CSV table of C-alpha atoms and ligand atoms in Angstrom, one decimal:
chain,number,residue,atom,x,y,z
A,18,MET,CA,0.0,0.0,0.0
A,19,ARG,CA,1.4,3.4,-0.9
A,20,GLY,CA,1.8,6.3,1.4
A,21,LEU,CA,1.5,4.7,4.9
A,22,ASP,CA,5.1,4.7,5.9
A,23,GLY,CA,5.7,7.0,8.9
A,24,LYS,CA,2.0,7.9,9.3
A,25,VAL,CA,0.5,8.0,12.8
A,26,ALA,CA,-2.5,5.8,13.2
A,27,LEU,CA,-4.9,5.8,16.2
A,28,CYS,CA,-7.5,3.0,16.7
A,29,THR,CA,-10.1,3.2,19.4
A,30,GLY,CA,-11.4,0.1,21.2
A,31,ALA,CA,-8.1,-1.7,20.3
A,32,GLY,CA,-7.0,-2.8,23.8
A,33,LEU,CA,-8.3,-6.4,23.7
A,34,GLU,CA,-6.1,-9.1,22.2
A,35,GLY,CA,-7.5,-10.7,19.1
A,36,GLY,CA,-9.9,-7.9,18.5
A,37,LEU,CA,-10.4,-6.2,15.2
A,38,GLY,CA,-8.5,-3.2,16.5
A,39,HIS,CA,-5.5,-5.3,17.4
A,40,GLY,CA,-5.4,-6.8,13.8
A,41,ILE,CA,-5.9,-3.4,12.2
A,42,LEU,CA,-3.0,-1.8,14.1
A,43,GLU,CA,-0.7,-4.8,13.3
A,44,ARG,CA,-1.5,-4.4,9.6
A,45,LEU,CA,-0.9,-0.7,9.7
A,46,GLY,CA,2.4,-1.3,11.6
A,47,LYS,CA,3.5,-3.7,8.9
A,48,ALA,CA,2.9,-0.9,6.4
A,49,GLY,CA,5.2,1.4,8.4
A,50,CYS,CA,2.7,3.4,10.6
A,51,ARG,CA,3.4,4.5,14.1
A,52,LEU,CA,0.6,3.0,16.3
A,53,ILE,CA,-1.7,4.2,19.1
A,54,VAL,CA,-3.6,1.6,20.9
A,55,SER,CA,-6.5,3.3,22.5
A,56,ASP,CA,-9.3,1.8,24.8
A,57,LEU,CA,-11.0,2.4,28.1
A,58,GLU,CA,-8.7,3.1,31.0
A,59,ALA,CA,-9.7,-0.1,32.7
A,60,VAL,CA,-8.7,-2.0,29.5
A,61,MET,CA,-5.4,-0.1,29.1
A,62,THR,CA,-4.4,-0.5,32.8
A,63,HIS,CA,-3.3,3.0,33.1
A,64,SER,CA,0.3,3.6,34.1
A,65,GLY,CA,1.1,7.2,33.2
A,66,ALA,CA,-0.3,9.8,30.9
A,67,GLY,CA,-0.1,8.9,27.2
A,68,ASN,CA,2.2,5.9,27.6
A,69,ILE,CA,0.5,2.8,28.9
A,70,LYS,CA,3.0,-0.1,28.7
A,71,GLU,CA,1.2,-2.9,30.4
A,72,ASN,CA,-1.6,-3.4,27.9
A,73,ALA,CA,-1.2,-6.8,26.1
A,74,VAL,CA,-1.9,-5.3,22.7
A,75,VAL,CA,0.7,-2.5,23.2
A,76,GLN,CA,3.2,-5.1,24.4
A,77,ASP,CA,2.5,-7.4,21.5
A,78,LEU,CA,2.8,-4.7,18.8
A,79,ALA,CA,5.9,-3.2,20.4
A,80,LEU,CA,7.5,-6.7,20.6
A,81,LYS,CA,6.8,-7.1,16.9
A,82,GLY,CA,8.9,-4.1,16.3
A,83,PHE,CA,6.3,-1.4,15.7
A,84,GLU,CA,6.6,2.0,17.3
A,85,THR,CA,3.6,1.8,19.6
A,86,ILE,CA,2.1,3.7,22.5
A,87,GLY,CA,-1.2,3.3,24.4
A,88,ILE,CA,-3.6,6.1,25.2
A,89,ALA,CA,-6.7,5.6,27.4
A,90,CYS,CA,-9.8,7.1,25.9
A,91,ASP,CA,-13.5,6.8,26.6
A,92,VAL,CA,-15.0,7.7,23.3
A,93,THR,CA,-18.3,8.8,24.9
A,94,ASN,CA,-16.5,11.5,26.9
A,95,GLU,CA,-15.7,14.7,25.0
A,96,GLN,CA,-12.8,15.7,27.3
A,97,SER,CA,-11.3,12.2,27.1
A,98,VAL,CA,-11.4,12.3,23.3
A,99,GLN,CA,-9.8,15.8,23.2
A,100,ALA,CA,-7.1,14.6,25.6
A,101,ALA,CA,-6.4,11.6,23.4
A,102,VAL,CA,-5.8,13.7,20.4
A,103,GLN,CA,-3.6,16.1,22.3
A,104,ALA,CA,-1.6,13.2,23.8
A,105,THR,CA,-1.1,12.0,20.2
A,106,LEU,CA,0.2,15.4,19.1
A,107,ALA,CA,2.4,15.6,22.2
A,108,GLU,CA,4.0,12.2,21.4
A,109,TRP,CA,4.3,12.4,17.6
A,110,GLY,CA,3.3,15.8,16.5
A,111,ARG,CA,0.7,14.6,14.0
A,112,LEU,CA,-2.3,12.3,13.4
A,113,ASP,CA,-2.9,10.8,10.0
A,114,ILE,CA,-5.2,7.9,10.4
A,115,VAL,CA,-8.1,7.5,12.8
A,116,VAL,CA,-10.0,4.2,13.1
A,117,ASN,CA,-13.3,4.5,14.9
A,118,ASN,CA,-13.5,0.9,16.1
A,119,ALA,CA,-14.8,1.1,19.7
A,120,ALA,CA,-18.2,-0.4,20.2
A,121,ILE,CA,-20.4,-2.4,22.5
A,122,GLY,CA,-22.7,-5.1,21.3
A,123,ASP,CA,-23.9,-6.8,24.4
A,124,ILE,CA,-27.4,-5.3,24.7
A,125,ILE,CA,-29.4,-8.0,22.9
A,126,LYS,CA,-33.1,-8.2,23.6
A,127,PRO,CA,-36.5,-7.8,21.8
A,128,LEU,CA,-37.3,-4.2,21.1
A,129,PRO,CA,-40.3,-4.0,23.4
A,130,GLU,CA,-38.0,-4.8,26.3
A,131,LEU,CA,-35.4,-2.2,25.7
A,132,SER,CA,-35.0,0.6,28.1
A,133,LEU,CA,-34.1,4.2,27.0
A,134,SER,CA,-30.9,4.0,28.9
A,135,GLU,CA,-29.8,0.8,27.1
A,136,TRP,CA,-30.6,2.4,23.7
A,137,GLN,CA,-28.7,5.5,24.6
A,138,ARG,CA,-25.7,3.6,26.0
A,139,VAL,CA,-25.2,1.8,22.6
A,140,MET,CA,-25.7,5.0,20.6
A,141,ASN,CA,-23.3,6.9,22.8
A,142,VAL,CA,-20.4,4.4,22.3
A,143,ASN,CA,-21.0,3.2,18.8
A,144,LEU,CA,-22.1,6.4,17.0
A,145,THR,CA,-21.6,9.5,19.2
A,146,GLY,CA,-18.1,8.2,20.0
A,147,ALA,CA,-17.2,8.1,16.3
A,148,PHE,CA,-18.6,11.6,15.8
A,149,LEU,CA,-16.7,13.1,18.7
A,150,LEU,CA,-13.3,11.7,17.6
A,151,THR,CA,-13.9,12.5,13.9
A,152,ARG,CA,-14.7,16.1,14.9
A,153,GLU,CA,-11.7,16.4,17.2
A,154,ALA,CA,-9.3,14.7,14.7
A,155,ALA,CA,-10.4,16.9,11.9
A,156,GLN,CA,-9.1,20.0,13.8
A,157,VAL,CA,-5.5,18.6,13.6
A,158,MET,CA,-5.4,16.3,10.6
A,159,THR,CA,-3.8,17.6,7.4
A,160,ALA,CA,-4.6,16.9,3.7
A,161,GLY,CA,-4.0,13.2,2.9
A,162,SER,CA,-5.3,12.0,6.2
A,163,SER,CA,-8.1,9.5,6.6
A,164,VAL,CA,-10.8,8.4,9.0
A,165,ILE,CA,-12.1,4.8,8.8
A,166,ASN,CA,-15.3,3.8,10.6
A,167,ILE,CA,-15.6,0.1,11.6
A,168,ALA,CA,-19.3,-0.4,10.9
A,169,SER,CA,-20.7,-3.9,10.4
A,170,GLN,CA,-22.9,-6.1,8.2
A,171,ALA,CA,-25.4,-4.7,10.8
A,172,ALA,CA,-25.0,-1.3,9.1
A,173,LYS,CA,-26.8,-2.7,6.1
A,174,THR,CA,-29.1,-5.5,7.3
A,175,GLY,CA,-31.3,-5.8,10.3
A,176,PHE,CA,-30.8,-8.6,12.9
A,177,ARG,CA,-33.3,-9.7,15.5
A,178,GLN,CA,-33.0,-8.4,19.1
A,179,MET,CA,-30.2,-6.0,18.0
A,180,ALA,CA,-32.1,-2.7,17.5
A,181,PRO,CA,-29.7,-0.3,19.2
A,182,TYR,CA,-26.6,-2.0,17.7
A,183,VAL,CA,-28.1,-2.2,14.2
A,184,SER,CA,-29.3,1.4,14.3
A,185,SER,CA,-26.0,2.7,15.6
A,186,LYS,CA,-24.1,0.9,12.8
A,187,HIS,CA,-26.6,2.2,10.1
A,188,GLY,CA,-26.0,5.6,11.6
A,189,MET,CA,-22.3,5.1,11.2
A,190,ILE,CA,-22.7,4.9,7.5
A,191,GLY,CA,-24.7,8.2,7.6
A,192,LEU,CA,-21.8,9.7,9.6
A,193,THR,CA,-19.3,8.3,7.0
A,194,ARG,CA,-21.2,9.8,4.1
A,195,THR,CA,-21.8,13.2,5.6
A,196,SER,CA,-18.3,13.6,7.1
A,197,ALA,CA,-16.8,12.5,3.8
A,198,ILE,CA,-18.5,15.5,2.2
A,199,ASP,CA,-17.7,18.0,5.0
A,200,LEU,CA,-14.1,17.0,5.3
A,201,ALA,CA,-13.3,16.7,1.6
A,202,PRO,CA,-12.3,20.4,1.3
A,203,LEU,CA,-9.6,19.7,4.0
A,204,GLY,CA,-8.3,16.7,2.0
A,205,ILE,CA,-9.5,14.2,4.6
A,206,ARG,CA,-11.2,11.1,3.4
A,207,VAL,CA,-13.8,9.2,5.4
A,208,ASN,CA,-14.8,5.6,4.7
A,209,ALA,CA,-16.4,2.7,6.5
A,210,VAL,CA,-15.7,-1.1,6.6
A,211,CYS,CA,-18.6,-3.5,7.1
A,212,PRO,CA,-17.4,-6.9,8.4
A,213,ASN,CA,-19.7,-9.9,9.1
A,214,HIS,CA,-19.1,-12.2,12.1
A,215,VAL,CA,-15.5,-12.4,13.4
A,216,THR,CA,-14.9,-14.5,16.6
A,217,THR,CA,-13.5,-11.7,18.8
A,218,THR,CA,-14.5,-11.0,22.4
A,219,MET,CA,-17.7,-9.3,21.1
A,220,GLY,CA,-18.3,-11.8,18.3
A,221,LYS,CA,-17.9,-14.7,20.7
A,222,ALA,CA,-20.4,-13.2,23.1
A,223,GLN,CA,-22.9,-12.5,20.4
A,224,SER,CA,-22.6,-16.0,18.8
A,225,GLU,CA,-23.0,-17.6,22.3
A,226,TYR,CA,-26.2,-15.7,22.9
A,227,PHE,CA,-27.7,-16.5,19.5
A,228,SER,CA,-26.6,-20.2,19.6
A,229,SER,CA,-28.3,-20.6,23.0
A,230,LEU,CA,-31.5,-19.1,21.6
A,231,ARG,CA,-31.4,-21.9,19.0
A,232,GLY,CA,-30.4,-24.6,21.5
A,233,MET,CA,-27.1,-25.1,19.6
A,234,GLU,CA,-23.4,-25.2,20.6
A,235,PRO,CA,-21.6,-21.9,19.7
A,236,GLU,CA,-19.2,-23.9,17.4
A,237,ALA,CA,-22.1,-25.4,15.5
A,238,TYR,CA,-23.8,-22.0,15.2
A,239,ARG,CA,-20.5,-20.5,13.8
A,240,ALA,CA,-20.2,-23.4,11.4
A,241,GLN,CA,-23.7,-22.5,10.2
A,242,ILE,CA,-22.6,-18.9,9.7
A,243,ALA,CA,-19.6,-20.1,7.7
A,244,ASP,CA,-21.9,-22.2,5.5
A,245,ARG,CA,-23.9,-19.2,4.3
A,246,VAL,CA,-20.8,-17.2,3.5
A,247,PRO,CA,-20.0,-17.8,-0.2
A,248,LEU,CA,-16.3,-17.9,0.5
A,249,GLY,CA,-17.0,-20.6,3.1
A,250,ARG,CA,-15.5,-19.3,6.3
A,251,VAL,CA,-16.1,-16.6,9.0
A,252,GLY,CA,-14.0,-13.5,8.8
A,253,LYS,CA,-10.7,-12.8,10.6
A,254,PRO,CA,-9.4,-9.6,12.0
A,255,GLU,CA,-6.8,-9.6,9.2
A,256,ASP,CA,-9.6,-9.4,6.6
A,257,THR,CA,-10.9,-6.2,8.0
A,258,ALA,CA,-7.3,-4.9,8.6
A,259,SER,CA,-6.4,-5.3,4.9
A,260,ALA,CA,-9.5,-3.3,3.9
A,261,VAL,CA,-8.6,-0.6,6.5
A,262,ALA,CA,-5.0,-0.4,5.2
A,263,PHE,CA,-6.1,-0.1,1.6
A,264,LEU,CA,-8.7,2.7,2.5
A,265,ALA,CA,-6.1,4.6,4.5
A,266,SER,CA,-3.4,4.4,1.8
A,267,GLU,CA,-2.8,6.6,-1.2
A,268,ASP,CA,-4.1,3.7,-3.4
A,269,ALA,CA,-7.6,4.8,-2.2
A,270,ALA,CA,-6.9,8.5,-2.8
A,271,PHE,CA,-10.2,8.9,-4.8
A,272,ILE,CA,-12.4,6.8,-2.5
A,273,THR,CA,-14.4,8.6,0.1
A,274,GLY,CA,-17.8,8.2,1.7
A,275,GLU,CA,-17.7,4.5,0.8
A,276,ALA,CA,-18.9,1.6,3.0
A,277,LEU,CA,-17.0,-1.5,2.0
A,278,ASN,CA,-18.3,-5.0,2.8
A,279,VAL,CA,-15.7,-7.5,4.1
A,280,SER,CA,-18.0,-10.5,4.4
A,281,GLY,CA,-16.8,-13.2,2.0
A,282,GLY,CA,-19.7,-12.4,-0.2
A,283,GLU,CA,-22.4,-12.7,2.4
A,284,GLU,CA,-23.4,-9.0,2.3
A,285,THR,CA,-24.0,-7.8,-1.2
A,286,HIS,CA,-25.4,-4.3,-0.9
B,14,NAD,N1,-16.7,-9.3,15.9
B,14,NAD,C1,-17.6,-9.1,15.0
B,14,NAD,O1,-18.3,-10.1,14.7
B,14,NAD,C2,-17.9,-7.8,14.4
B,14,NAD,C3,-18.6,-7.8,13.2
B,14,NAD,C4,-18.8,-6.6,12.5
B,14,NAD,C5,-18.3,-5.4,13.1
B,14,NAD,N2,-17.6,-5.4,14.3
B,14,NAD,C6,-17.2,-4.2,14.9
B,14,NAD,O2,-15.8,-4.2,15.0
B,14,NAD,C7,-15.4,-3.3,16.0
B,14,NAD,C8,-14.4,-4.0,17.0
B,14,NAD,O3,-15.1,-5.1,17.7
B,14,NAD,P1,-14.5,-6.5,18.1
B,14,NAD,O4,-15.3,-7.5,17.5
B,14,NAD,O5,-13.0,-6.4,17.9
B,14,NAD,O6,-14.8,-6.5,19.6
B,14,NAD,P2,-14.0,-6.2,21.0
B,14,NAD,O7,-15.0,-6.4,22.0
B,14,NAD,O8,-12.7,-6.9,21.0
B,14,NAD,O9,-13.7,-4.6,20.8
B,14,NAD,C9,-14.5,-3.6,21.2
B,14,NAD,C10,-13.7,-2.6,22.0
B,14,NAD,O10,-14.4,-1.4,22.3
B,14,NAD,C11,-14.0,-1.0,23.6
B,14,NAD,N3,-14.9,0.0,24.1
B,14,NAD,C12,-16.2,-0.2,24.6
B,14,NAD,N4,-16.7,0.9,25.1
B,14,NAD,C13,-15.7,1.9,24.9
B,14,NAD,C14,-15.7,3.3,25.1
B,14,NAD,N5,-16.7,3.9,25.7
B,14,NAD,N6,-14.6,4.0,24.7
B,14,NAD,C15,-13.5,3.3,24.1
B,14,NAD,N7,-13.5,2.0,23.9
B,14,NAD,C16,-14.6,1.3,24.2
B,14,NAD,C17,-13.9,-2.3,24.4
B,14,NAD,O11,-13.2,-2.1,25.6
B,14,NAD,C18,-13.3,-3.2,23.4
B,14,NAD,O12,-11.9,-3.3,23.5
B,14,NAD,C19,-16.7,-2.9,16.7
B,14,NAD,O13,-17.0,-1.6,16.1
B,14,NAD,C20,-17.7,-3.9,16.3
B,14,NAD,O14,-19.0,-3.4,16.3
B,14,NAD,C21,-17.4,-6.6,14.9
């Protein structure tokens, strides 16, 4: 991928091993980016402003030879988001790639049973969080920079008992399209990636819930998912990571406002 060497890339919700954020940062590291692992303070195990060394993802990426720091950030908190961008500038003086990856997907119940606070909690993390960081990053990013929103297959298709998650992810595509237009005059591109099931911490919890609804073992349920994917398997973090690296690179210089499926052919619109 052209144009990624030396760029500074920050990914939210990237503090859990084996998560999409971990895979995305590793791929960007291989392309020569300097990396910022960001997540909730509890996940980052805070050990000093702007440089959290204990987090397993920070350690893994640093061991692999990538220039990596950790920055705690709660994407629902405006001050925390502002502080994360400032800490990035203090460390490396620039911010080129923002990946809005943080999300929650654990509120799963029929719509009539949803409380307002459950709805708002999901919206705050999954959608408002991406808005806050995009707005903050746009103040400091220069032409050639890029924002990538990790949406979902649930950004294009409805799933039962997932109203807040599905709505937040559909909203993320709206945010992608509108911020792509508003930030284009600054030379900042904004795109989304839409993966289907990946067996991360979140993916595992969701597949456990839906398999138990069907009276199945989670492995059997995931095999059923793989069966309906034309390419015959579930997704891996590396699949989403490759799409992110492409969209962030100069090879995608004329692509903005796009929502790219990474689903082995399962999602077609
Ligand atoms: N796993 C899947 O099947 C799948 C499919 C499609 C899309 N996605 C999306 O991929 C992204 C990454 O999810 P994942 O599957 O790697 O799950 P994950 O649970 O590993 O990652 C989500 C991360 O978000 C963090 N987070 C939660 N609230 C936060 C907040 N307020 N501020 C900052 N961070 C916060 C969590 O601590 C966690 O590290 C999410 O946007 C998810 O919706 C996942």
